[in-house]
Tab-separated table of C-alpha atoms in Angstrom:
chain	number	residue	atom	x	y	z
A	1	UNK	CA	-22.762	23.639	30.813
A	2	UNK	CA	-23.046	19.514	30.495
A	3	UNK	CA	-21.018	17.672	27.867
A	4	UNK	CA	-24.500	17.667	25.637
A	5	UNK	CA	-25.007	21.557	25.796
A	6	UNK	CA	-21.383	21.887	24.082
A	7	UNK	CA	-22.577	18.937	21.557
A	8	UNK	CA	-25.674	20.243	20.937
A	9	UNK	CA	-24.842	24.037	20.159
A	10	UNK	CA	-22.030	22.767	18.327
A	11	UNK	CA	-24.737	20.920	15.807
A	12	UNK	CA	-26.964	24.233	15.521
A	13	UNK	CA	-23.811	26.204	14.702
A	14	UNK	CA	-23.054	24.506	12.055
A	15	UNK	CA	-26.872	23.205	10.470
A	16	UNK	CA	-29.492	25.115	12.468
A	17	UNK	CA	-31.975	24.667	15.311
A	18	UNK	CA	-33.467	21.395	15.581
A	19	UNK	CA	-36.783	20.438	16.246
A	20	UNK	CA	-38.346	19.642	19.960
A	21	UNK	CA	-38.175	16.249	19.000
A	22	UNK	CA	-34.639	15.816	17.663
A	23	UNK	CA	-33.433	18.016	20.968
A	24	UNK	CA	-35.122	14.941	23.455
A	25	UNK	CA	-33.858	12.464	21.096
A	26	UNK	CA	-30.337	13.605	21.955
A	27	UNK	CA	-30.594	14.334	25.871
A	28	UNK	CA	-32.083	10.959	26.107
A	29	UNK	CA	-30.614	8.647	24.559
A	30	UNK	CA	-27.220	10.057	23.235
A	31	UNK	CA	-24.915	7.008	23.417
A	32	UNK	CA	-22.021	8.748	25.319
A	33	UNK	CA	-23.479	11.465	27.201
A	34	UNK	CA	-27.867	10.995	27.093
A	35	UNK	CA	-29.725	10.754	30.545
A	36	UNK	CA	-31.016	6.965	30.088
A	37	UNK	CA	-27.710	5.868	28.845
A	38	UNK	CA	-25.417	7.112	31.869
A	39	UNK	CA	-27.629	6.951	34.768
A	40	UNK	CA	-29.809	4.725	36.475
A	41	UNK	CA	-32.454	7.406	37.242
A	42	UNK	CA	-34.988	5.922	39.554
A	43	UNK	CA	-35.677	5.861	43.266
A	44	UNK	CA	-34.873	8.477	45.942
A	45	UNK	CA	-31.365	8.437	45.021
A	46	UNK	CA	-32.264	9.732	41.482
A	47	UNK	CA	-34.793	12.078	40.023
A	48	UNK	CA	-38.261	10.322	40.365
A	49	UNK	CA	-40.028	7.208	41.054
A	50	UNK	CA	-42.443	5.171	39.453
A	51	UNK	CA	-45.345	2.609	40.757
A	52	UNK	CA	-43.655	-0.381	40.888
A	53	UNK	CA	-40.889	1.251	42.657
A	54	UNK	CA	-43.336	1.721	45.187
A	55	UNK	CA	-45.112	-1.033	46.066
A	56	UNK	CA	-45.263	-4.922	44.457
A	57	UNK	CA	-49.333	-4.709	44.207
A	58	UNK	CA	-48.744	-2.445	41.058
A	59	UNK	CA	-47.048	-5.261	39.369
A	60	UNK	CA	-49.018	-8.093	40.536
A	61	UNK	CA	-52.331	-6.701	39.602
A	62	UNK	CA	-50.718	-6.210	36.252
A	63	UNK	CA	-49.400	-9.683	35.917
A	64	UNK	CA	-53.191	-11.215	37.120
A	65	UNK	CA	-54.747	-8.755	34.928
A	66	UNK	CA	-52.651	-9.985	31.548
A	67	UNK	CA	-52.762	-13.845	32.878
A	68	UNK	CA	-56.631	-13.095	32.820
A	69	UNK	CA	-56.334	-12.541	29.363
A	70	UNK	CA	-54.364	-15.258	28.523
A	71	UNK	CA	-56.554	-17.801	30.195
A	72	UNK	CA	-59.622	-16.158	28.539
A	73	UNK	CA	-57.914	-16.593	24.945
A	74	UNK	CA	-57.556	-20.069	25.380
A	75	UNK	CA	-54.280	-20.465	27.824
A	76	UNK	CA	-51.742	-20.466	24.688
A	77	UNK	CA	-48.614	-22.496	24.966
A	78	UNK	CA	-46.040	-19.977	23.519
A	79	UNK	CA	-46.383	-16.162	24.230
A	80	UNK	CA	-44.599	-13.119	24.572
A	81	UNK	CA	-44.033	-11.233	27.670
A	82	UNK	CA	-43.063	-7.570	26.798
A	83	UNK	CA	-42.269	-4.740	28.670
A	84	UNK	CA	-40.782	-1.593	26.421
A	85	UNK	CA	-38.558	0.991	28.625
A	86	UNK	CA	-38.556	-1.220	31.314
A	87	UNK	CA	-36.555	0.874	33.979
A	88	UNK	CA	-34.996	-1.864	35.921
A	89	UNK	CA	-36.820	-4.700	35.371
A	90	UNK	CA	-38.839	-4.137	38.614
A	91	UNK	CA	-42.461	-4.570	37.089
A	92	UNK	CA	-41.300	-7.302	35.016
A	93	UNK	CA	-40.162	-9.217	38.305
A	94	UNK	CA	-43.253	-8.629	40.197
A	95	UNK	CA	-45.448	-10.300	37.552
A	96	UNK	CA	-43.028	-12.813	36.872
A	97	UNK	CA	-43.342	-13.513	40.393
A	98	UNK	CA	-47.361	-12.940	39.846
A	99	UNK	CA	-47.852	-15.793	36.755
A	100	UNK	CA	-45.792	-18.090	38.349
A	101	UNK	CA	-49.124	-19.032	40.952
A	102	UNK	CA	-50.813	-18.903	37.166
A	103	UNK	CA	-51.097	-22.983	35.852
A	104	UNK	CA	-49.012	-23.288	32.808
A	105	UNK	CA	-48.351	-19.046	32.436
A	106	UNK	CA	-45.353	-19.102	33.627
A	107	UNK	CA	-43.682	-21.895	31.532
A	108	UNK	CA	-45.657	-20.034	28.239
A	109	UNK	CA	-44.502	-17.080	28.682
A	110	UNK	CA	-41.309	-15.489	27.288
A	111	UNK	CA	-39.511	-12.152	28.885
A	112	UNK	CA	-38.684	-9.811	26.508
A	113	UNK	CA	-38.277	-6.167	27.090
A	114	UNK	CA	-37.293	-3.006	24.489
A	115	UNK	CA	-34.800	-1.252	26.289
A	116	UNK	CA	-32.324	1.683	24.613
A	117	UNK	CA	-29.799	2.440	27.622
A	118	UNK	CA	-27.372	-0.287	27.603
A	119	UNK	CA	-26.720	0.455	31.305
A	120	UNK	CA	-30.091	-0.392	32.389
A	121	UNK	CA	-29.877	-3.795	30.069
A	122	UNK	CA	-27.383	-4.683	32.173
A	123	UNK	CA	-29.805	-3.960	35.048
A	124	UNK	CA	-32.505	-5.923	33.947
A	125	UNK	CA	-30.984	-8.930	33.403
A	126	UNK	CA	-29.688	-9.198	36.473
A	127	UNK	CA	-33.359	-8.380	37.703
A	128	UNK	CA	-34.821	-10.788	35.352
A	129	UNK	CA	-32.774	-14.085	34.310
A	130	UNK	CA	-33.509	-15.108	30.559
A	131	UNK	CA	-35.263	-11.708	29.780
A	132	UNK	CA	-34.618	-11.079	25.923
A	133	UNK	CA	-33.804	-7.472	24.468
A	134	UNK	CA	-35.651	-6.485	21.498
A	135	UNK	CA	-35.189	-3.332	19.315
A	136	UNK	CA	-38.231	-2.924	18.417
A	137	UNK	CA	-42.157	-4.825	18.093
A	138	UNK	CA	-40.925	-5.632	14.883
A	139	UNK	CA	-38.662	-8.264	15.935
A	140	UNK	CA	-40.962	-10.269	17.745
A	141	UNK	CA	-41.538	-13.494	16.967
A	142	UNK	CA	-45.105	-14.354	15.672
A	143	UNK	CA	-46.732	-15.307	18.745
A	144	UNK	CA	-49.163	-14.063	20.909
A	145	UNK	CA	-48.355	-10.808	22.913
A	146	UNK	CA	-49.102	-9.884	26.297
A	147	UNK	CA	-47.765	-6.055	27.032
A	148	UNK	CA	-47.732	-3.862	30.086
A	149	UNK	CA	-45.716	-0.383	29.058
A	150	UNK	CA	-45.786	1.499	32.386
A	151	UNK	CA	-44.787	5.578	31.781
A	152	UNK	CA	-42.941	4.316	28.108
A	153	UNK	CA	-44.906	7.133	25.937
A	154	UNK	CA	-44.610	9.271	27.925
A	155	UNK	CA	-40.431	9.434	27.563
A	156	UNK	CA	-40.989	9.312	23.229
A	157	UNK	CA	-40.097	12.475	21.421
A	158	UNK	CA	-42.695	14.919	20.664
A	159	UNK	CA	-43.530	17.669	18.281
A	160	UNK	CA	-45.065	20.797	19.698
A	161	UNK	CA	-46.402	23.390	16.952
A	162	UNK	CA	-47.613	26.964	18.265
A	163	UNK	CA	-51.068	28.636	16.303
A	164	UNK	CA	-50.023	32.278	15.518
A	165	UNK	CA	-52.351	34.742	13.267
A	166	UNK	CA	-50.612	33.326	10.107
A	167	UNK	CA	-50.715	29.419	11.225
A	168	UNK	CA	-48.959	26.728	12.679
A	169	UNK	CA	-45.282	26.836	13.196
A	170	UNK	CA	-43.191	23.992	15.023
A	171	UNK	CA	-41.334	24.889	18.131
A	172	UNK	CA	-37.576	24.765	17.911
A	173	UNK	CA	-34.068	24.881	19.779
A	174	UNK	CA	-31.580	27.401	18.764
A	175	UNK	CA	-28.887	29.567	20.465
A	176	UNK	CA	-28.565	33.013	21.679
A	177	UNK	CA	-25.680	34.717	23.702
A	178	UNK	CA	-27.286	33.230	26.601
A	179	UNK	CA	-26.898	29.823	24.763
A	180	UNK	CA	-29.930	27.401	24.620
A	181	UNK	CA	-33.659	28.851	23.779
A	182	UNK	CA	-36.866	27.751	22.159
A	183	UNK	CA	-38.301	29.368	18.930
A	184	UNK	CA	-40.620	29.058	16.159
A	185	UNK	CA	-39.988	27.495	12.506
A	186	UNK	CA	-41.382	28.490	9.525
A	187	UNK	CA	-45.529	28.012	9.019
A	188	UNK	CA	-46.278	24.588	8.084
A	189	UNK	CA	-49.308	22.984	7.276
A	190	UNK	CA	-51.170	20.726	10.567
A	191	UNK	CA	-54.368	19.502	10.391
A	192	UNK	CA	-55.390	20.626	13.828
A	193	UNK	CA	-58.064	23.536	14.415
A	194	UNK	CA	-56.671	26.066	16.613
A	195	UNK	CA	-56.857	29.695	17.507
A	196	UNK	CA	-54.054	32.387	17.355
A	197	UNK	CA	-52.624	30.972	21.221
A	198	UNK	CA	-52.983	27.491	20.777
A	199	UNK	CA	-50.157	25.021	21.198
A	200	UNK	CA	-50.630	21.201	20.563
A	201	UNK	CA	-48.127	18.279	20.689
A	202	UNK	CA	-47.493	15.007	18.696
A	203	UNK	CA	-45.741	11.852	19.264
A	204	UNK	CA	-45.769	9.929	15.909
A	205	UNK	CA	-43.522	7.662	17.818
A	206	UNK	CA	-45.868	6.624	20.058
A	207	UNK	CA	-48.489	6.105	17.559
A	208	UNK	CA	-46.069	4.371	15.668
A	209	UNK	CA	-45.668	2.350	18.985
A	210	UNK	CA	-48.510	1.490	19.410
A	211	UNK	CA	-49.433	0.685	16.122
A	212	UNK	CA	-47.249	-2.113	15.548
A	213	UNK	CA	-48.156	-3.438	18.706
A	214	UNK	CA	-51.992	-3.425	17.903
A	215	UNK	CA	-51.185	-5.132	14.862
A	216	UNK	CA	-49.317	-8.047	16.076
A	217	UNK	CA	-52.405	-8.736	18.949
A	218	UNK	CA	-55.301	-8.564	16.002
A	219	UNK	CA	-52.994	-10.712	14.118
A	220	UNK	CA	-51.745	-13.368	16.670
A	221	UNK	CA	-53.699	-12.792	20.234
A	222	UNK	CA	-53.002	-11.262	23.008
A	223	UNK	CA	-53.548	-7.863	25.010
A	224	UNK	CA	-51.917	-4.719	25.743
A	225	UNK	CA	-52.174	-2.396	29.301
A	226	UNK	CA	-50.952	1.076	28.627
A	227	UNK	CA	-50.424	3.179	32.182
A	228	UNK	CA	-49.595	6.784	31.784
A	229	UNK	CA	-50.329	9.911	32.810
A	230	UNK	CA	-52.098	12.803	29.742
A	231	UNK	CA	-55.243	12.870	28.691
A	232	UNK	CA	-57.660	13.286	25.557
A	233	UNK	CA	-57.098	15.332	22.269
A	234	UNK	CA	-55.451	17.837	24.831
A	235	UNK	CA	-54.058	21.032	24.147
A	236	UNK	CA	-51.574	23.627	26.020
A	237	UNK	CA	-47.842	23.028	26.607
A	238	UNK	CA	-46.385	19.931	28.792
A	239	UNK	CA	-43.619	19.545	27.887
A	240	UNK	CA	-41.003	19.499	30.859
A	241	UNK	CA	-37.843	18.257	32.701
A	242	UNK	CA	-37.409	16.496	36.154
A	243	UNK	CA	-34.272	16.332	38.072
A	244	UNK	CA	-33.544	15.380	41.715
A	245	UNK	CA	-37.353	15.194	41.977
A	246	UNK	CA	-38.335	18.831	41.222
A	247	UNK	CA	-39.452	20.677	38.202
A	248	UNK	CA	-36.546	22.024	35.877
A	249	UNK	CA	-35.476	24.330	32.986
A	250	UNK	CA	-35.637	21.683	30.121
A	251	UNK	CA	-32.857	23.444	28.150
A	252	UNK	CA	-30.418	24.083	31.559
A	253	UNK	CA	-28.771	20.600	31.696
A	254	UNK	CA	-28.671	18.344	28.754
A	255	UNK	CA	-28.208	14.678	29.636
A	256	UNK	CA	-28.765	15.191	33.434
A	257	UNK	CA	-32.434	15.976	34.025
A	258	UNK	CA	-35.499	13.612	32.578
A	259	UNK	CA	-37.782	14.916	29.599
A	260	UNK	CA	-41.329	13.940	29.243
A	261	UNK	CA	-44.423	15.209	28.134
A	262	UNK	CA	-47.824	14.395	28.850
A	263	UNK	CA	-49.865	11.539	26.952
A	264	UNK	CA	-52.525	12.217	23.982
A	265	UNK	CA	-53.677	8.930	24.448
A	266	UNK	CA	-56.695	10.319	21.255
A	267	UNK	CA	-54.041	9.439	18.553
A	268	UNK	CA	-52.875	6.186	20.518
A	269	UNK	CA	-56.505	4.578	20.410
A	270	UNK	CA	-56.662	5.351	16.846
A	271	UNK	CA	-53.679	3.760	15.958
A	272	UNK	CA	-54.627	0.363	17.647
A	273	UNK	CA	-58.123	0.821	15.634
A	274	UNK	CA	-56.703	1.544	12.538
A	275	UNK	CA	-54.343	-1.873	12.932
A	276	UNK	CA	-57.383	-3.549	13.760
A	277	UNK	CA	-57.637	-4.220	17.601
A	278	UNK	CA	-60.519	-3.632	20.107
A	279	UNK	CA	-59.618	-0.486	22.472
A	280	UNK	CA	-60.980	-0.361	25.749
A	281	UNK	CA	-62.006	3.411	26.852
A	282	UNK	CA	-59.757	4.805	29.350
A	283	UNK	CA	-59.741	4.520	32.690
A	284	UNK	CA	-58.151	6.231	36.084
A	285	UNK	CA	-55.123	4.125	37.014
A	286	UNK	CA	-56.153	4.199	40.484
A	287	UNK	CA	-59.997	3.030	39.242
A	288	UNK	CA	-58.294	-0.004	37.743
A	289	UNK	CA	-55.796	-1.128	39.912
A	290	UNK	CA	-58.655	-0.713	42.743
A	291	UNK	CA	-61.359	-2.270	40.687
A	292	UNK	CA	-58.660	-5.516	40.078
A	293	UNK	CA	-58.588	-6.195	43.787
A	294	UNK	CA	-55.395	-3.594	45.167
A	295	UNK	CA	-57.604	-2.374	48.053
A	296	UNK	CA	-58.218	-6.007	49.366
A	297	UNK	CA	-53.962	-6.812	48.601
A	298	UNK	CA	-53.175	-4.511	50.373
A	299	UNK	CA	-55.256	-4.872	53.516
């Protein structure tokens, strides 16, 4: 039992099961005892790895792609340089490194990043002198803004709601003798068709995310690359746990294992549209980064 299983049970004792969301919310990002806050969970030494741990093309193909844009929208002399859930601060080094053969990028360009673990603030700014921490999009100056988010949505709570014969009802964690388990709320009312079987997931978070960030490009300039993995108005259950590299239980340790669940990126695209900015249509991650040149880098 980890310090968050006692914390956690202790809160559903006394005002009932929480939703999916709340229940990542807490193992994530509790300030005492949550897996980002405690843990620097990357690399071989912790329980997985992203691209840019991997390899420096990732990041400079990123970095050419966004000074691209900036050159094409007129080489702007003050800009914004975000990265939200930046891990620590690798990608955000490697394109540094990247704009810096850019004219003029480099010296435009400000590092900020939207990070909630302040152990891996601490991190990053020893990664990345000068970056700024933000709390949100919202605090941004009014500037142009040039965004890469690399596996960030992915880490956002979500809602999961399961179809039965009488509806939809939103999946929830309680307690049993056994301690931890999943159930079902009451029938609420989703605007999702859906057979008796079904199970679909939300992340208003993430639209939320996303719409804020579409809003300040269509309103100042700029462009945003979102890499994750998901797919499109999807259905079926992904929500899971990682720890020491392999699949886990996502109610057996609380605080020590990563949550994530795949990406609706359906919702996402609408967002931007709705704030008003042009969506490209999806693409492979390994089609882009080979169609920007990563075959010939790395040869």
């Amino acid at each position: 039992m980890t310090p968050l299983t006692r914390l956690i049970a202790a809160r559903i004792r006394a005002t009932g099961r929480i939703s999916l969301a709340e229940y990542m919310r807490i193992c994530l990002l509790d300030s005492r005892h949550g897996y980002y806050a405690t843990r620097d969970p990357f690399g071989a030494g912790g329980d997985f790895i992203t691209a840019p741990e991997i390899h420096q093309i990732f990041g400079e193909i990123c970095g050419l792609a966004l000074a691209q844009a900036w050159i094409d929208q007129g080489r702007p002399g003050d800009v914004a340089l975000l990265e939200p859930g930046p891990g620590r601060g690798t990608l955000m080094a490697d394109i540094r490194r990247t704009i810096a053969r850019v004219p003029g990028m480099a010296d435009a360009a400000r590092s900020l990043m939207i990070e909630a673990s302040p152990h891996l603030r601490a991190v990053q700014r020893d990664r990345v002198p000068g970056v700024q921490h933000l709390e949100r999009v919202e605090d941004m100056p009014a500037i142009p803004l040039f965004m890469i988010a690399n596996e960030f949505i992915d880490a956002l709570p979500i809602r999961q709601f399961h179809r039965g014969e009488d509806g939809w009802r939103e999946r929830q964690v309680g307690l049993d003798a056994q301690g931890l388990t999943f159930g079902l709320g009451p029938v609420v009312p989703l605007d999702r068709p859906g057979r008796p079987g079904d199970i679909v997931e939300e992340c208003p978070e993430g639209a939320a995310f996303v719409h804020a960030v579409a809003a300040r490009i269509a309103a100042h300039g700029g462009a945003a690359i979102l890499v994750d993995y998901g797919g499109w108005n999807g259905y079926g259950d992904t929500f899971q746990a990682l720890r020491d590299h392999r699949p886990d239980d996502p109610l057996a340790h609380p605080g020590q294992a990563d949550l994530t669940a795949h990406v609706d990126f359906a919702p996402l695209a609408a967002a931007a549209l709705r704030a008003g900015a042009a969506v490209s249509r999806p693409v492979t991650q390994g089609g882009w980064l080979l169609s920007l040149g990563a075959g010939e880098r790395a040869a």
